[in-house]
Coordinates of C-alpha atoms in Angstrom, one line a residue:
X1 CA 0.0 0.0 0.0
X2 CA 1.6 3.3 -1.3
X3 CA 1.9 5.9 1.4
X4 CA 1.3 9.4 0.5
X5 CA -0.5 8.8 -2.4
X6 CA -2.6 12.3 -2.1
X7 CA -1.1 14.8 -3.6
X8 CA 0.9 17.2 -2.5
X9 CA 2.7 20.2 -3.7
X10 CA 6.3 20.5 -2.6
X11 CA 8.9 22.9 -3.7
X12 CA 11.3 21.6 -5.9
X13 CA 14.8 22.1 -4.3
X14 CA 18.5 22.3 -5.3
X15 CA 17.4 24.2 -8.8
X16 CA 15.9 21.0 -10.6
X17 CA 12.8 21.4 -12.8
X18 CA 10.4 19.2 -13.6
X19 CA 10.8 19.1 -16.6
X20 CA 14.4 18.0 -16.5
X21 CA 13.2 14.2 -15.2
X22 CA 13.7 11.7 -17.6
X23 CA 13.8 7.8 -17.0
X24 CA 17.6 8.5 -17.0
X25 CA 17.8 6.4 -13.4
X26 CA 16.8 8.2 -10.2
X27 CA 17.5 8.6 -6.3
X28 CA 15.6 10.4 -4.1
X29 CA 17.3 12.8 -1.6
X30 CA 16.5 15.0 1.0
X31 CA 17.8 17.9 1.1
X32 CA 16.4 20.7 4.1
X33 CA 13.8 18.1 5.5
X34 CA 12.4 17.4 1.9
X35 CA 13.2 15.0 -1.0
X36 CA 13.6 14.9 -4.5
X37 CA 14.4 13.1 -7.6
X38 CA 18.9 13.1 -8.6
X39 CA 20.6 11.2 -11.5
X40 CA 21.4 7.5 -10.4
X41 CA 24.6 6.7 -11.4
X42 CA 24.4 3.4 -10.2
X43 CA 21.3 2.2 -11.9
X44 CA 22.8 3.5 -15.1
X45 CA 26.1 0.5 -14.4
X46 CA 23.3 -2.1 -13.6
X47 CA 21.6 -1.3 -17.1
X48 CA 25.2 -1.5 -18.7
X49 CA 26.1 -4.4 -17.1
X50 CA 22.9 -6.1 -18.4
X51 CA 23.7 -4.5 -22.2
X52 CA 27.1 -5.8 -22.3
X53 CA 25.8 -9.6 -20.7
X54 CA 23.4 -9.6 -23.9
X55 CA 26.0 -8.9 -25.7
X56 CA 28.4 -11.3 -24.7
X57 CA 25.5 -14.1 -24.7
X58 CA 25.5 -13.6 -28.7
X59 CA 28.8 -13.6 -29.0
X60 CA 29.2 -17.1 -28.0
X61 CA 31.3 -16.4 -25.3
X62 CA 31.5 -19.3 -22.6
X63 CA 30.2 -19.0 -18.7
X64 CA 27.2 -16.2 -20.2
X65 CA 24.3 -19.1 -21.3
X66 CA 22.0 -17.1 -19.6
X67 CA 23.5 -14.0 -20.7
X68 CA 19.6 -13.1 -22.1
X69 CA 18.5 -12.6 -18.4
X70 CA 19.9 -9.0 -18.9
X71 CA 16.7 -8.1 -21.0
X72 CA 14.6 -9.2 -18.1
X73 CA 16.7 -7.1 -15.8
X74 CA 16.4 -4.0 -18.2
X75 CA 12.4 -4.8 -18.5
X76 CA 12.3 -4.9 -14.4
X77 CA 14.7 -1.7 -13.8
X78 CA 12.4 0.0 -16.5
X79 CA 9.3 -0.7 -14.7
X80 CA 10.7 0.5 -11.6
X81 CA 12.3 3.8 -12.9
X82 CA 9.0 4.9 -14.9
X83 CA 6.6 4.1 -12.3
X84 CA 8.7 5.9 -9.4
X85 CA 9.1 9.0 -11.9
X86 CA 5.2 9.0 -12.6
X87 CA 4.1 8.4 -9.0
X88 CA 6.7 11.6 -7.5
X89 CA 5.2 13.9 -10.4
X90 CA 2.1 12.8 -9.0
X91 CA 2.9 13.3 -5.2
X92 CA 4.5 16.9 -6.1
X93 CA 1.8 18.2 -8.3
X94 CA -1.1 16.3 -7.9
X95 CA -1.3 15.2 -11.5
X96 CA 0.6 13.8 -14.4
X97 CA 1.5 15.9 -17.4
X98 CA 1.0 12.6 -20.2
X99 CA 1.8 15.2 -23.1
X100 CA 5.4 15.8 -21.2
X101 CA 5.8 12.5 -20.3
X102 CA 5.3 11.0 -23.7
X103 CA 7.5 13.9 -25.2
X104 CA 10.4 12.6 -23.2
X105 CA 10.0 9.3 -24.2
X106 CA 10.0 10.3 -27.9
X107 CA 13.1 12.6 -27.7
X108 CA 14.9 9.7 -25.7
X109 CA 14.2 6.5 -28.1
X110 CA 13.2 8.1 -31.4
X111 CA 15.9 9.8 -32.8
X112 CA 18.8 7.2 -32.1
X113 CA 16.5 4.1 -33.1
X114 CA 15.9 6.5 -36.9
X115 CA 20.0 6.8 -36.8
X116 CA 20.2 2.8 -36.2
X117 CA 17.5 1.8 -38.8
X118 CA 17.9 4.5 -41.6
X119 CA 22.2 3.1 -41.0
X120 CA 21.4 -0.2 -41.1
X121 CA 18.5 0.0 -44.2
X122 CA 21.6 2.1 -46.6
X123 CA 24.0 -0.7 -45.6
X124 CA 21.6 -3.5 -47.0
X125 CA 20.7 -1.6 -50.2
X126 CA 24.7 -1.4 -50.5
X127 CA 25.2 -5.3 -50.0
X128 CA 22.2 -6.8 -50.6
X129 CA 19.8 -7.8 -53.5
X130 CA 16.4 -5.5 -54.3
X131 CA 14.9 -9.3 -53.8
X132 CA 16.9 -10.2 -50.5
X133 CA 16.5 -6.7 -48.7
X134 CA 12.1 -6.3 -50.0
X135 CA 11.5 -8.0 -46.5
X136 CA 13.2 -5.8 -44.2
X137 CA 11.0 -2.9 -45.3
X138 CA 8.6 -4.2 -43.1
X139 CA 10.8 -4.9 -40.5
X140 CA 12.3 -1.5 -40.2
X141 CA 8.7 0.4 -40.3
X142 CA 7.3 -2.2 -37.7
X143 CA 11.0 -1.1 -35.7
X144 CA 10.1 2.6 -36.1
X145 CA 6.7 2.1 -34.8
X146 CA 7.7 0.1 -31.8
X147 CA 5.8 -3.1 -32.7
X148 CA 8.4 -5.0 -34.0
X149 CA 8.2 -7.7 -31.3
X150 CA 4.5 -8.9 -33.0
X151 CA 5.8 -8.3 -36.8
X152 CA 8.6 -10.9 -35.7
X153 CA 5.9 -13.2 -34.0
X154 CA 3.8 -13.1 -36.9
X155 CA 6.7 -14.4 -39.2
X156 CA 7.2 -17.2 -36.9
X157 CA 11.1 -15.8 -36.2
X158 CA 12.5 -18.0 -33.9
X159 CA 14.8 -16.4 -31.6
X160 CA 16.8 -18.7 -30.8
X161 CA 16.8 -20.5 -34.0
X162 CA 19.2 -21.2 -37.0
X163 CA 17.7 -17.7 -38.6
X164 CA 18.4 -15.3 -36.3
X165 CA 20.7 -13.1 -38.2
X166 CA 17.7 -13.3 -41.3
X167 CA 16.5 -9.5 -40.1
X168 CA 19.2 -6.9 -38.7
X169 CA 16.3 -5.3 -36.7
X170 CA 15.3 -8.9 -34.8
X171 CA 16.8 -7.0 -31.4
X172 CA 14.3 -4.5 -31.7
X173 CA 11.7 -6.6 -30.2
X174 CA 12.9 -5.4 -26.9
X175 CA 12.6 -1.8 -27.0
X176 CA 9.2 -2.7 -29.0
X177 CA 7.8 -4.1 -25.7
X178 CA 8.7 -1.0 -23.5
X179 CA 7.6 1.7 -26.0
X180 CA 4.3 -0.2 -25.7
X181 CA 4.8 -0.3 -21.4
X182 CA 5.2 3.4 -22.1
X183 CA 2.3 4.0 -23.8
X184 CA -0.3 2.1 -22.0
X185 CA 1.1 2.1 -18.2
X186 CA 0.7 6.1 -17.6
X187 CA -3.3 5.4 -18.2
X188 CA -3.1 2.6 -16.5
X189 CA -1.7 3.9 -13.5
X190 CA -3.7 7.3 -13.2
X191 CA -6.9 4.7 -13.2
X192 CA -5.7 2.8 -10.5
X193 CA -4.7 6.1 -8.9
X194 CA -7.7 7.5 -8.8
X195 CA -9.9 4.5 -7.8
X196 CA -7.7 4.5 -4.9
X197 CA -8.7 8.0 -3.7
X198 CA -11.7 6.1 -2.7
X199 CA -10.0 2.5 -2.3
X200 CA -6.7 2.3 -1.1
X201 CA -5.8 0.3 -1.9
X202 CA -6.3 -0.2 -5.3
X203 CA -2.8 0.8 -7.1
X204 CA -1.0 -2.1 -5.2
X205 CA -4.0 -4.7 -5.7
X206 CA -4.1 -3.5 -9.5
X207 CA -0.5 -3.5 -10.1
X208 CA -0.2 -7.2 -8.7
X209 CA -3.6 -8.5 -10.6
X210 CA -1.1 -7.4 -14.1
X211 CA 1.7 -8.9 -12.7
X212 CA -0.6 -12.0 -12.2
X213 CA -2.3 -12.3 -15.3
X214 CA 1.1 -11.8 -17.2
X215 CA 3.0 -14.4 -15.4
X216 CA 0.1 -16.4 -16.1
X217 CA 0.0 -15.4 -19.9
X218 CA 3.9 -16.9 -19.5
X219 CA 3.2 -19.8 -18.1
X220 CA 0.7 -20.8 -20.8
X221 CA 2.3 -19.8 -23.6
X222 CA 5.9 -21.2 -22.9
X223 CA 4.4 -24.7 -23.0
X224 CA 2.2 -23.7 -26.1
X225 CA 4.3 -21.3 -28.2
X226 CA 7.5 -20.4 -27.1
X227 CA 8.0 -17.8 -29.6
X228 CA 4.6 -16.0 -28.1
X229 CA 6.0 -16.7 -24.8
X230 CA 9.2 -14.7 -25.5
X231 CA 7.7 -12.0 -28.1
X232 CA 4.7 -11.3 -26.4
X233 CA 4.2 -8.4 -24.4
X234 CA 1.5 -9.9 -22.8
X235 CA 3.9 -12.3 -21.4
X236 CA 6.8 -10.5 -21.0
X237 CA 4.9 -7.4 -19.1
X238 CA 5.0 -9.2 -15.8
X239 CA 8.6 -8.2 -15.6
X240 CA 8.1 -4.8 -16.1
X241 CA 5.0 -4.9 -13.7
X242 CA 8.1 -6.7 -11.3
X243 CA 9.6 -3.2 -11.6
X244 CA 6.3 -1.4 -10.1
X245 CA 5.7 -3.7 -7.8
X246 CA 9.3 -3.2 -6.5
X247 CA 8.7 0.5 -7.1
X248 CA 5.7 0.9 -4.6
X249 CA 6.9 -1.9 -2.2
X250 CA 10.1 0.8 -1.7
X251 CA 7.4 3.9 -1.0
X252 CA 5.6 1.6 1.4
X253 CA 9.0 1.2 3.4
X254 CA 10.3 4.1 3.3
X255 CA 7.2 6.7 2.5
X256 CA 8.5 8.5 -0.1
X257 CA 10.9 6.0 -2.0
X258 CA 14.6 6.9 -0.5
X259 CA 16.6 4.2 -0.1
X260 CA 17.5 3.2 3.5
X261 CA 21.3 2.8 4.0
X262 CA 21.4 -0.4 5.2
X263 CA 19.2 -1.6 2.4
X264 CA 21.7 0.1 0.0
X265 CA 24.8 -1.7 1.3
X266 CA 23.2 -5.2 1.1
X267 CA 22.0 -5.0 -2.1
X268 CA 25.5 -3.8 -3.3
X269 CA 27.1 -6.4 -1.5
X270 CA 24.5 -9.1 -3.1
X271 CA 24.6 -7.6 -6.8
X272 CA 28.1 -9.4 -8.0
X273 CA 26.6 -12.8 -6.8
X274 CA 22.9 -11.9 -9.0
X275 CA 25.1 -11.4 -12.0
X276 CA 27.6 -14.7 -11.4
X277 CA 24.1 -16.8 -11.2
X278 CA 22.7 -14.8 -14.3

């Protein structure tokens, strides 16, 4: 249960706008008896570390098999960075601006996903046949409009199969699935935050119900159609709905979503042994 959850206005200290929040990773701080929202270094390296795993994992380097569990960490870390951001804009100012939000989102993922795919479509016109590149067409508008991850399901594109290198923009399936958290959560959550004006707790119930109903999604499909079971955002959304939960179970603690120092410590201490496992 989220504590707090009316709004509130506070002043915003140490010169930082609203408008400068991103999903960049965050930390709240107090500063004079208040708190706000600073740059996270730290959850920056955990999203790096998990880049570079991936990478590694496709690169067929030994002692990474499950290299791949970086995307689940990203999806969790995702979850729990947007969600906090959303929930303090609504604590400070007693609503969320969707129109900024969505802006940030764009200016953040747009123009370096046009670089990669506008790159990548002049390299194939340069080395590959009219009749060999006609199919990644699709694939790179289905990239640009962050539903590659169902274009690729469609085609029955097996991830971990013999054809993985057939489309250059396979790995966009990823980002797909977020740009699609990013679009629907916002709505999602001011529902749930405004039932719980008059239920309280309906943001944490609602949240986990999702997280249910995804896992469960998973757990059907992976013994069904394990290409819809690692495509679908309907199964893979539990593990950004892992990163909310995680996000309001920290508010709950701690009231306003600082980390305690204790809790810090441990959780640096227990990081290396999460990645030696992954």
């Amino acid at each position: 249960m989220v504590r707090e959850l009316r709004p509130g206005v506070r002043p915003m200290e140490a010169g930082a706008s609203r408008s400068e929040l991103s999903d960049r990773p965050l930390q709240v701080v107090r500063v004079a008896g208040d708190m706000t929202w600073t740059y996270r270094p730290a959850l920056d390296g955990v999203r790096s570390v998990a880049v570079y795993v991936v990478v590694l994992f496709h690169a067929g380097l030994s002692g990474v098999d499950g290299g791949f569990l970086g995307v689940d960490l990203f999806f969790v870390l995702s979850g729990f960075l947007v969600s906090s951001i959303l929930l303090h804009e609504f604590e400070e100012t007693g609503r969320v601006r969707l129109w900024r939000f969505y802006a940030r989102r764009v200016r953040r993922l747009l123009p370096a996903a046009l670089v990669v795919v506008t790159v990548t479509a002049a390299v194939f016109v340069l080395m590959v046949s009219s009749v060999g590149r006609a199919p990644m067409v699709g694939d790179a508008q289905a990239s640009l409009m962050y539903v590659a991850n169902w274009r690729f399901l469609s085609q029955e594109n097996d991830y971990f199969g013999a054809e993985i290198d057939r489309s250059p923009y396979l790995h966009f399936w990823s980002l797909s699935i977020e740009e699609q958290f990013y679009v629907v959560f916002p709505l999602v959550l001011l529902a749930l935050v405004a039932l719980a004006r008059r239920w309280r707790p309906a943001l944490s119930i609602g949240v986990g119900v999702l997280f249910s109903a995804s896992l469960f999604a998973q757990l059907v499909w992976v013994t069904r159609d394990a290409n819809h079971a690692y495509y679908g955002t309907d199964a893979r959304a539990y593990q950004l709905m892992a990163g909310v939960l995680a996000a309001l179970a920290l508010r709950a603690l701690t009231g306003r979503g600082a980390i305690p120092r204790g809790i810090a410590l441990v959780s640096t201490l227990l990081a290396p042994v999460g990645l030696l496992k992954a």
